[in-house]
Tab-separated table of C-alpha atoms in Angstrom:
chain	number	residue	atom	x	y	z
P	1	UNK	CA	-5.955	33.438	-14.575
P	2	UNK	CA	-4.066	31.403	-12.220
P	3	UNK	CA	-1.785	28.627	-13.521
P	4	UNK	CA	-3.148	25.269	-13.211
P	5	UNK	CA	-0.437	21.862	-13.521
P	6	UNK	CA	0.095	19.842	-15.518
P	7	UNK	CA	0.577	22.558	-18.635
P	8	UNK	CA	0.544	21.638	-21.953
P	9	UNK	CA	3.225	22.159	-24.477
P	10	UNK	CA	3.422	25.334	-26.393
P	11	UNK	CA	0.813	24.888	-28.916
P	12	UNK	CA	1.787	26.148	-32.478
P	13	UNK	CA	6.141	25.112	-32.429
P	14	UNK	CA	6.630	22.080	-34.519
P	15	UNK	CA	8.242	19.952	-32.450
P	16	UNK	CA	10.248	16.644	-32.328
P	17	UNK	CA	10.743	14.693	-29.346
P	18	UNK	CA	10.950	11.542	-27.994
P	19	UNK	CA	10.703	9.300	-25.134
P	20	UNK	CA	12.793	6.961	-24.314
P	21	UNK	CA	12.496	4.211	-21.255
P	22	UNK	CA	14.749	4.197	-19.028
P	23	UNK	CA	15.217	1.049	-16.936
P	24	UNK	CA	15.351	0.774	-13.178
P	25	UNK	CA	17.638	-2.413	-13.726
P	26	UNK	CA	21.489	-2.561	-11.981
P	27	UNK	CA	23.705	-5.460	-12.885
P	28	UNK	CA	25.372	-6.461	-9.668
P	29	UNK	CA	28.483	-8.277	-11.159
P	30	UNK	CA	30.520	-10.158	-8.725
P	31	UNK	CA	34.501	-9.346	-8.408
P	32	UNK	CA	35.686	-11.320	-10.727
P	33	UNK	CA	32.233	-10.921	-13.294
P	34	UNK	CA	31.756	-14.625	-13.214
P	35	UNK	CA	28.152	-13.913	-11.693
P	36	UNK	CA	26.099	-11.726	-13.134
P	37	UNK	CA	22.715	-11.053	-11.420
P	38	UNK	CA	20.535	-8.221	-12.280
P	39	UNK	CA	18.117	-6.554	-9.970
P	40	UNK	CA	15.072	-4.330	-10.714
P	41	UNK	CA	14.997	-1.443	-8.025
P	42	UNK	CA	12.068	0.418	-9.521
P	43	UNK	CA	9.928	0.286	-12.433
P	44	UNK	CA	10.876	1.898	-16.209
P	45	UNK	CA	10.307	4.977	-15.751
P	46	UNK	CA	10.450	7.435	-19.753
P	47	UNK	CA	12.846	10.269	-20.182
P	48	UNK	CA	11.848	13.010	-22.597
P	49	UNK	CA	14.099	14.797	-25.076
P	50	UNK	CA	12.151	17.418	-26.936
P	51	UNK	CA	13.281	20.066	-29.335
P	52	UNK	CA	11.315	22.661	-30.894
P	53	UNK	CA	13.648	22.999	-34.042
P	54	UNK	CA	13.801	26.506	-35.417
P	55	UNK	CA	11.645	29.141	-33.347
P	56	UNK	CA	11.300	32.653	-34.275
P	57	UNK	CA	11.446	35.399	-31.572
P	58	UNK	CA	7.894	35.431	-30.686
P	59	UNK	CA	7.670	31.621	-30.547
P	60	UNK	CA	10.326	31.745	-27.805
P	61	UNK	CA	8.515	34.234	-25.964
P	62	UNK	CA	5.825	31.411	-25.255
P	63	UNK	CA	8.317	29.104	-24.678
P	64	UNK	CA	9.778	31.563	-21.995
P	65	UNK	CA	6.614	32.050	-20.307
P	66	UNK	CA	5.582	28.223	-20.539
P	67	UNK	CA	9.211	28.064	-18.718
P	68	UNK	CA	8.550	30.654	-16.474
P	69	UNK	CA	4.917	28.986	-15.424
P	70	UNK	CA	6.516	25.857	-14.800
P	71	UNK	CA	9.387	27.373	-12.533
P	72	UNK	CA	12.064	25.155	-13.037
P	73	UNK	CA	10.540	21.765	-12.027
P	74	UNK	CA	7.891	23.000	-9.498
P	75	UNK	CA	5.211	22.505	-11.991
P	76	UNK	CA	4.101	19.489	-14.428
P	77	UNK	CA	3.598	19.069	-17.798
P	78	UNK	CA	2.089	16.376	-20.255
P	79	UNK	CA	4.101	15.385	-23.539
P	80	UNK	CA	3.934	12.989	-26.141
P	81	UNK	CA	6.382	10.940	-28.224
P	82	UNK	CA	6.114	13.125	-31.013
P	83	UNK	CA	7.052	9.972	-33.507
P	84	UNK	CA	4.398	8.209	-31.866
P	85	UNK	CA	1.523	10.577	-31.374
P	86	UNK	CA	-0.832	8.259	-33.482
P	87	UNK	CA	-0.838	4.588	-33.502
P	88	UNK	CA	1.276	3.355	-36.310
P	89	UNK	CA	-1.160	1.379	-38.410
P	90	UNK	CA	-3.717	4.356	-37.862
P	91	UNK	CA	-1.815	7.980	-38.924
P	92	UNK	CA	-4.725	10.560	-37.501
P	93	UNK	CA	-6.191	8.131	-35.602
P	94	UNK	CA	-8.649	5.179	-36.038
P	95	UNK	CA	-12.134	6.781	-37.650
P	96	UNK	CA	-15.028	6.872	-36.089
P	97	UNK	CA	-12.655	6.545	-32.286
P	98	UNK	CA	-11.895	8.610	-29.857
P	99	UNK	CA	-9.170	6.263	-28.821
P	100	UNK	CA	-10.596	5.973	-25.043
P	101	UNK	CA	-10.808	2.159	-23.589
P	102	UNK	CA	-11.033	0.847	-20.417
P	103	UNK	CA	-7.665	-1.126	-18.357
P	104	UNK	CA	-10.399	-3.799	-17.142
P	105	UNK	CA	-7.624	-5.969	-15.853
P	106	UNK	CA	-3.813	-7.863	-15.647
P	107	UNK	CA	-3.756	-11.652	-16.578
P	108	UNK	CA	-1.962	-14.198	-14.585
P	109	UNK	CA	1.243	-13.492	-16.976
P	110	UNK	CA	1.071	-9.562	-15.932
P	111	UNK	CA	-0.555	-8.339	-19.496
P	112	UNK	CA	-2.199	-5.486	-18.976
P	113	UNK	CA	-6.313	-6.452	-20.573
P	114	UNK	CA	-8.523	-3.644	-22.424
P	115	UNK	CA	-11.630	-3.480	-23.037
P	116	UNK	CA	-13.860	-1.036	-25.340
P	117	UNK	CA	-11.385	-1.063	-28.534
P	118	UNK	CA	-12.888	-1.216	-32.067
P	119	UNK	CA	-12.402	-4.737	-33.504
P	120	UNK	CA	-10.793	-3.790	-36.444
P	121	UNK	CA	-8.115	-1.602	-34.495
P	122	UNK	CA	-4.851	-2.888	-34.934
P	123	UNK	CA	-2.195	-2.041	-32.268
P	124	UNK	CA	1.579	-2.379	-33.297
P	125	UNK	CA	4.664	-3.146	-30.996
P	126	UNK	CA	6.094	0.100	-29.833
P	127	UNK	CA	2.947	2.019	-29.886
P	128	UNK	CA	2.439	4.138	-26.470
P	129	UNK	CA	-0.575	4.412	-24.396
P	130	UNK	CA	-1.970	6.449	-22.107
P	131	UNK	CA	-3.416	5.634	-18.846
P	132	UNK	CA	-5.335	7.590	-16.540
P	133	UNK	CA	-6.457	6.995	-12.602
P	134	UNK	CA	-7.738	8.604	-10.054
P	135	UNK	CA	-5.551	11.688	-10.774
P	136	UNK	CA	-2.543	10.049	-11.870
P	137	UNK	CA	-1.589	9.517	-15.546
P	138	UNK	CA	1.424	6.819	-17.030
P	139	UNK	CA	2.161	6.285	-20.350
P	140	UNK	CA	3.074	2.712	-21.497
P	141	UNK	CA	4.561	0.941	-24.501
P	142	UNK	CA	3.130	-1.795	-25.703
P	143	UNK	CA	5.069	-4.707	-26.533
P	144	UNK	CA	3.284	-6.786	-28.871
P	145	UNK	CA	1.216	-5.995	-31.545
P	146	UNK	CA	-2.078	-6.918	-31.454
P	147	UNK	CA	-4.523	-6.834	-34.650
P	148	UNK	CA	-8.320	-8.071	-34.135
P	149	UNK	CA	-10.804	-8.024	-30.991
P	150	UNK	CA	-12.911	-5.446	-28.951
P	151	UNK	CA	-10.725	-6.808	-26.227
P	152	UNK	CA	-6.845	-6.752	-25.922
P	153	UNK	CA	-4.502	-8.747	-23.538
P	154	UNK	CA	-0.848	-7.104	-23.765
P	155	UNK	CA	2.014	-6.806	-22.039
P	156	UNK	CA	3.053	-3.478	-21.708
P	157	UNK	CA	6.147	-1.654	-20.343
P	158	UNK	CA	6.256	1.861	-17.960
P	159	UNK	CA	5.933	3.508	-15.277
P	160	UNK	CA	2.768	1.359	-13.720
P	161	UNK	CA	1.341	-1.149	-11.455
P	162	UNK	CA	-1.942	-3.204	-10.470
P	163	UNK	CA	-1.906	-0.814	-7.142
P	164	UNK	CA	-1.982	2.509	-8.618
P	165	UNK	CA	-3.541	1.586	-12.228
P	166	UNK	CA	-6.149	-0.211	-11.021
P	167	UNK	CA	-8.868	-1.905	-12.968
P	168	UNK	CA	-11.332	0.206	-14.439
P	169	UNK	CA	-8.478	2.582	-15.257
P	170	UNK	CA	-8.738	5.287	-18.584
P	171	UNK	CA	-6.728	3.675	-21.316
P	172	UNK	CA	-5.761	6.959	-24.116
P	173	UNK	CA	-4.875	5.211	-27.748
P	174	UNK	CA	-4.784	8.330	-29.504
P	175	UNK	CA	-1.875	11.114	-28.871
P	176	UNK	CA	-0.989	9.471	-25.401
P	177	UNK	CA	0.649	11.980	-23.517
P	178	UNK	CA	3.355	11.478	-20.469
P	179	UNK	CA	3.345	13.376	-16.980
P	180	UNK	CA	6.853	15.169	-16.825
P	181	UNK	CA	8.958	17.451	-14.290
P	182	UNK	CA	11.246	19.394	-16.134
P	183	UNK	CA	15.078	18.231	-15.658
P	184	UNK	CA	16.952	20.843	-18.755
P	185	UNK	CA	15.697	23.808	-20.637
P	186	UNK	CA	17.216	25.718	-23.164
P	187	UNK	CA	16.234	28.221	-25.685
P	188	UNK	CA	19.517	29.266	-27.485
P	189	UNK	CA	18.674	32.951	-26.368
P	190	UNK	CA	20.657	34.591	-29.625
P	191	UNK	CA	18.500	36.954	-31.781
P	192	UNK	CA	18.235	34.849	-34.268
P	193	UNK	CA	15.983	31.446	-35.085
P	194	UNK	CA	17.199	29.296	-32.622
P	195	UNK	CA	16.435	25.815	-31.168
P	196	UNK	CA	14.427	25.196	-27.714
P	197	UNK	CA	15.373	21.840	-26.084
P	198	UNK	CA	13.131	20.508	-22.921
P	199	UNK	CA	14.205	17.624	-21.016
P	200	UNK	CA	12.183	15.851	-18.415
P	201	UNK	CA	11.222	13.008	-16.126
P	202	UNK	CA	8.133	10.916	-15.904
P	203	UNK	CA	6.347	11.494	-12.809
P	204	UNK	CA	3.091	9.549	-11.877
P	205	UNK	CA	1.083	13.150	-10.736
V	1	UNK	CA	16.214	-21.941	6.418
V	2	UNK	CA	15.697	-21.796	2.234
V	3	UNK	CA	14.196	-19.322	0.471
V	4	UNK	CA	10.245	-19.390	-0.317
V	5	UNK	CA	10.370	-21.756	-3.865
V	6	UNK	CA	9.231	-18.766	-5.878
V	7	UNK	CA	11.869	-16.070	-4.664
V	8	UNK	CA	14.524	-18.740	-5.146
V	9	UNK	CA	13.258	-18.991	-8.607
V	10	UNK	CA	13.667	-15.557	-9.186
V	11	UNK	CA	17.250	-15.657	-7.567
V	12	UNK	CA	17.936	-18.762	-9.607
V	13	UNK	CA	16.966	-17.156	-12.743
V	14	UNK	CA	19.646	-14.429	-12.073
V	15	UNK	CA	16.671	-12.022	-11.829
V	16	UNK	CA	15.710	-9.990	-8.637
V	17	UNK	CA	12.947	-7.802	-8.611
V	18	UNK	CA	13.131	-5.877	-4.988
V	19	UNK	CA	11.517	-3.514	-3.320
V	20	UNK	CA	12.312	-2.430	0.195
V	21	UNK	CA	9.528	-1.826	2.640
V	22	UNK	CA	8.923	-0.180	5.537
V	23	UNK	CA	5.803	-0.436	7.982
V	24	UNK	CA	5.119	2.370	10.574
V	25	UNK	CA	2.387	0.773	13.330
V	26	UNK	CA	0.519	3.437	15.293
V	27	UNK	CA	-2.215	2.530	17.368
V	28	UNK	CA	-5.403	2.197	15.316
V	29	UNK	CA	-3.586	2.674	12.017
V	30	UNK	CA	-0.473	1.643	9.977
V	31	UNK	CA	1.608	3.631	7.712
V	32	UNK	CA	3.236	2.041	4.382
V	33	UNK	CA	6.611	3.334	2.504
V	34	UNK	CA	8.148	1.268	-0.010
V	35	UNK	CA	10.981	2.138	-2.535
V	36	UNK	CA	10.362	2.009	-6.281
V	37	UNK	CA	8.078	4.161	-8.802
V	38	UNK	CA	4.530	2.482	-8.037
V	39	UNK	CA	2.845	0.416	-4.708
V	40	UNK	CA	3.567	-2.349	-3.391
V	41	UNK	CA	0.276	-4.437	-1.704
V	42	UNK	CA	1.106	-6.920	0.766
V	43	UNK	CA	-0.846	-8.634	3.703
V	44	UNK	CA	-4.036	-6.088	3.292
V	45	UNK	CA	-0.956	-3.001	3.596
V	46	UNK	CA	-0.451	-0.639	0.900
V	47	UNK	CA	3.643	0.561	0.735
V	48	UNK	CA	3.351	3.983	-0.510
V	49	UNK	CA	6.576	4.725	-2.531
V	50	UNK	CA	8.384	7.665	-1.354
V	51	UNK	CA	11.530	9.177	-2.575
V	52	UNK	CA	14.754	7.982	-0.926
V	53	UNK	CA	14.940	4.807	1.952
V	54	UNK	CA	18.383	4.429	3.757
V	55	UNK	CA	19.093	2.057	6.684
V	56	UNK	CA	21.258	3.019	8.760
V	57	UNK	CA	23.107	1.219	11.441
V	58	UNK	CA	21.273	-2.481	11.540
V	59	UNK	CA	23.538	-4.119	13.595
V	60	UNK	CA	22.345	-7.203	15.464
V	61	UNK	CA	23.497	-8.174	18.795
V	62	UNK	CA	22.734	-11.075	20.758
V	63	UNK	CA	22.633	-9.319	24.351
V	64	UNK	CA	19.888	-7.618	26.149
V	65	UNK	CA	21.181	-4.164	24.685
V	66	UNK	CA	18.655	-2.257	22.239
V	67	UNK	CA	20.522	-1.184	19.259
V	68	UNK	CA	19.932	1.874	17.602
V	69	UNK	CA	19.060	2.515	13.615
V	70	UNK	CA	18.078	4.848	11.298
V	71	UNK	CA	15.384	5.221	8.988
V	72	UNK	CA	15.532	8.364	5.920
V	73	UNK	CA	12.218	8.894	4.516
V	74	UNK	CA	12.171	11.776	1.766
V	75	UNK	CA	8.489	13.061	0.724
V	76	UNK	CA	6.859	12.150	-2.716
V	77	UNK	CA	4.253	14.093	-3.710
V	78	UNK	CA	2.896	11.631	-6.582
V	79	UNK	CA	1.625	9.730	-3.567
V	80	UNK	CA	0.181	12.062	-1.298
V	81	UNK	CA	3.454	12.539	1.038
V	82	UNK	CA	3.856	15.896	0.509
V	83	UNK	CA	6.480	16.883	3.213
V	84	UNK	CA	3.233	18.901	4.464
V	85	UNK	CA	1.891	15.185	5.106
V	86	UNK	CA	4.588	13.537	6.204
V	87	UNK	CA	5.142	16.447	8.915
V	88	UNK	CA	1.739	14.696	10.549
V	89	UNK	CA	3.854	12.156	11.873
V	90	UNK	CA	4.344	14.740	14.658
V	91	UNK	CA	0.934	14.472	15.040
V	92	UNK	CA	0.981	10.510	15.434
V	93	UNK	CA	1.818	9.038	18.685
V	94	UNK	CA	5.144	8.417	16.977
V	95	UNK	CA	6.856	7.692	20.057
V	96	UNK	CA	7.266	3.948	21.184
V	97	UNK	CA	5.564	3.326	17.455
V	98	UNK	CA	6.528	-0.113	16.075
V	99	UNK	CA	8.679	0.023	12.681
V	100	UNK	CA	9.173	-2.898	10.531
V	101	UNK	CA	11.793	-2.757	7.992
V	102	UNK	CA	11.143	-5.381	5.279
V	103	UNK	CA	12.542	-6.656	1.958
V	104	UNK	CA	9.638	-7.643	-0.600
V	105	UNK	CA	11.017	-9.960	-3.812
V	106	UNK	CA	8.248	-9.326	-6.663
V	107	UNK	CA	7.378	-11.685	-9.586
V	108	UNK	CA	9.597	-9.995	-12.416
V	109	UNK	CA	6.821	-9.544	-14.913
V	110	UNK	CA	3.639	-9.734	-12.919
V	111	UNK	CA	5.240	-7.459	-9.902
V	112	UNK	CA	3.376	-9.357	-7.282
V	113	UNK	CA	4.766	-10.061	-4.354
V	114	UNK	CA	5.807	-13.553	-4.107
V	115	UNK	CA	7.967	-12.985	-0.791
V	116	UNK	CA	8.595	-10.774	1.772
V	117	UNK	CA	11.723	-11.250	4.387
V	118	UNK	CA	12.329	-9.202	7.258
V	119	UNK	CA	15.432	-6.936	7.761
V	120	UNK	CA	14.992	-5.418	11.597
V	121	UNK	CA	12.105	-4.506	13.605
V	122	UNK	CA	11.938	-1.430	16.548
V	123	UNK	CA	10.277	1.152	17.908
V	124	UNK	CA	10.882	5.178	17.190
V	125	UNK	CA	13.267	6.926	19.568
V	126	UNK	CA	13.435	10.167	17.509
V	127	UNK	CA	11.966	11.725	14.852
V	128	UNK	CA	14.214	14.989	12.850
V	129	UNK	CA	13.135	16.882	10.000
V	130	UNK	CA	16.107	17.987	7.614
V	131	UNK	CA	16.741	18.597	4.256
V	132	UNK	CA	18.841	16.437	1.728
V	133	UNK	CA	18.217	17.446	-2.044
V	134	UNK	CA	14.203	17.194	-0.738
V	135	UNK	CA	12.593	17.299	2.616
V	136	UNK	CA	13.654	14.480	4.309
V	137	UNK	CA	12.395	12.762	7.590
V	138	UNK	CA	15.114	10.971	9.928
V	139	UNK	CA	13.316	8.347	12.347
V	140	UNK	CA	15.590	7.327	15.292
V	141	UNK	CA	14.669	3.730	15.951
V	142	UNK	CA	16.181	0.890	18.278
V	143	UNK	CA	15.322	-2.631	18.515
V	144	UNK	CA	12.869	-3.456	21.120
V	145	UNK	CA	15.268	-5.486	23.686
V	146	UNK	CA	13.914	-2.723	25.897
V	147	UNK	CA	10.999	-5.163	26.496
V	148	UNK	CA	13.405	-7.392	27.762
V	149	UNK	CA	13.920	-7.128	31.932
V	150	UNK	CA	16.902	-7.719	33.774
V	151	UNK	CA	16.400	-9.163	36.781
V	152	UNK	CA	17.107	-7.736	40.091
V	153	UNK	CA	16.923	-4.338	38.828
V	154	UNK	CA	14.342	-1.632	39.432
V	155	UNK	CA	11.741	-0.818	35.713
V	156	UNK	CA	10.885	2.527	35.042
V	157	UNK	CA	7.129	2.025	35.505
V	158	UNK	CA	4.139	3.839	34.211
V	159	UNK	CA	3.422	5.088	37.383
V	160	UNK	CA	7.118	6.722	37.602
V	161	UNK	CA	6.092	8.612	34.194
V	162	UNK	CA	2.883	9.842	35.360
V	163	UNK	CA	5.166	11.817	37.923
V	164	UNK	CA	6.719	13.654	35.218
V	165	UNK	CA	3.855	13.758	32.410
V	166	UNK	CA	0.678	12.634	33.776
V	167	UNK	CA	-0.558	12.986	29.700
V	168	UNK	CA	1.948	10.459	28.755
V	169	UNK	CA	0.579	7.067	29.126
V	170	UNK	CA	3.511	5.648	26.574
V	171	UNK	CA	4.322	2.824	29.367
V	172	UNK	CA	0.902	2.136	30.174
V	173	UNK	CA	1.231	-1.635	28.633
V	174	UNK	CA	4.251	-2.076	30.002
V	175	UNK	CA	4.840	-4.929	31.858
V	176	UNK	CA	5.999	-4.843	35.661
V	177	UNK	CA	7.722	-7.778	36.137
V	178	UNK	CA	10.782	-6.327	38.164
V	179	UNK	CA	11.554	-6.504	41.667
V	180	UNK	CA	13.608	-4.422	43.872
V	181	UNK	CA	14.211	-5.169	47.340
V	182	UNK	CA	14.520	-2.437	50.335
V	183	UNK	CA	16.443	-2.723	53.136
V	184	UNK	CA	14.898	-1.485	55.918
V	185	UNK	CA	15.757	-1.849	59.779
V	186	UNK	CA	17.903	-4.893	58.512
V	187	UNK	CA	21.123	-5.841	56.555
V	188	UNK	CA	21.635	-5.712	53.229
V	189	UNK	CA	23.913	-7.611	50.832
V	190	UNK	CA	27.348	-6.504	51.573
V	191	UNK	CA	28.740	-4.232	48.776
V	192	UNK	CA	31.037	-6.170	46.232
């Protein structure tokens, strides 16, 4: 079966990770720091940390050969926040939702609008998203919370823009995954139970 | 000259939001590169981000001399420029190709453009394909003072480059506007 990118995770390690936004912002401070002007050079783009705890021999086989498939960073993979897999007013997910909406637009302020969310969803600041266009896939934080309405106007923070995430784009409530190349990987390697740690980079494909 | 009101609000604000772009004109067809993570849109052009921009070299000069830059463009595959892709600029009629290096301010939340302002403009001399960390294209531009004529000298014409590549119609635009005088059965200007 040939290998197909992105691959997902290893499926049966419990795992904690996290991702955490990392900004494109320098502070250009003048000589003596009486100025200080900051300039954005690219957008936030998420760093993952992910560690797989305690993993018995045979779970680190996987992890080898999920390694091995990726070959260093050739390949991609998809990963979640794992504290932020499910909204956080909705552990498991809102019933009766799949968690799909629609991106159907960006206000005049830059908030990001969707459309095609139950009205009784409610969204909380932090939670990530997942968005989806023609072959590429972001994941986003929203900043504000947002409690009532079958359409949502947010702002939202990531990887993303009105060029690339158009309108009409997939919007993924529920287990939003990120798009990662793989920057550190490490699976202890004694005999015993030992930890496997994954770092990576948000890429946009 | 001041700013456009709504960069200078940005500046004001202490807050710059920048991209650099860089547009690539071939006949028919123009290429986009911009820096940053996503695209930047501006005047019905889409800048494609790719992986690493240097400058190299902008100097100005006031004379009739072109002077030379250098543009690094590293492939991104998230975009489509695969170094696979960007090796098609071979393919382009890359030489004598108009390049148009560009700084674009964005609005800090909305990331539209609210500004563009030009850095230097050419044409590509050379084009090299090496390898820095990731495949990386150097384009060998100067500024186009070569358009500029000095008088009482002799222009390589379009005609004198059919002579050595009758395929090559690079100069075919190119104005003739220079005169050289022969001196034939008669004196000439003394030599200095």
């Amino acid at each position: 079966m040939p290998i197909s990118y992105p691959l997902d995770l290893p499926a049966f390690t419990p795992l904690s990770g996290r991702l955490t936004l990392v900004s494109g912002v320098v502070i250009s401070e003048s000589g003596t720091g009486e100025m200080v002007d900051a300039f954005e050079l690219t957008e936030p783009q998420f760093r993952l940390d992910l560690s797989a705890g305690l993993v018995s021999n045979l779970e680190r086989r996987a992890w080898q050969a999920w390694h091995a498939a990726l070959n260093g960073a050739f390949g991609t993979f998809r990963a979640p926040d794992f504290s932020r897999l499910w909204p956080a007013a909705h552990p498991g997910g809102f019933a009766g939702w799949a968690g799909t909406a629609t991106l159907s637009g960006w206000d005049g302020a830059g908030d990001a609008v969707f459309t095609g969310i139950p009205a009784g969803f409610v969204l909380t600041a932090g939670d990530l998203i997942q968005i989806n266009s023609g072959g590429k896939q972001t994941i986003v934080a929203a900043l504000a919370g947002s409690t009532s309405g079958t359409t949502r106007t947010l702002p939202v923070a990531g990887m993303i823009g009105p060029v690339d995430f158009p309108v009409g784009a997939t919007a993924l409530f529920h287990q939003p995954k990120g798009l990662f190349r793989l920057t550190d990987y490490n699976d202890g390697g004694s005999i015993r139970h030992d930890t496997v740690t994954v770092s990576g980079r948000q890429v946009l494909r | 000259m001041s700013r456009a009101p709504a960069i200078a609000a940005e500046f004001d604000a202490g807050r710059i939001t920048q991209r650099d772009l860089i547009r690539v004109d071939f006949p028919g067809e123009s290429w986009g590169f911009c820096s940053g993570a996503t695209s930047v849109e501006w005047m019905g052009q889409t800048y494609k981000p790719f992986g690493l921009l240097t400058l190299e070299d902008p100097e100005r000069g006031t004379g009739q001399e072109a002077v030379p830059f250098r543009l690094r463009l590293a492939a991104r595959q998230e975009f489509g420029f695969t170094p696979d892709v960007i090796s098609t600029l071979l393919a382009m009629p890359w030489r004598g190709a108009f390049v148009t290096a560009q700084v674009a301010y964005l609005d800090a939340r909305t990331r539209a453009v609210v500004g563009v302002e030009g850095v230097i403009e050419g044409v590509i001399v050379t084009l090299k394909r090496s390898f820095d960390g990731s495949p990386v294209w150097e384009i060998g531009c100067e500024t186009d003072q070569d358009g500029f004529h000095e008088p009482g000298y002799r222009d390589y014409s379009h005609a004198d480059q059919q002579l050595s590549d009758a395929t090559d119609t690079l100069l075919i635009g190119m104005e003739d506007a220079g005169t050289e005088n022969f001196y034939f059965g008669r004196t000439g200007p003394k030599p200095r």
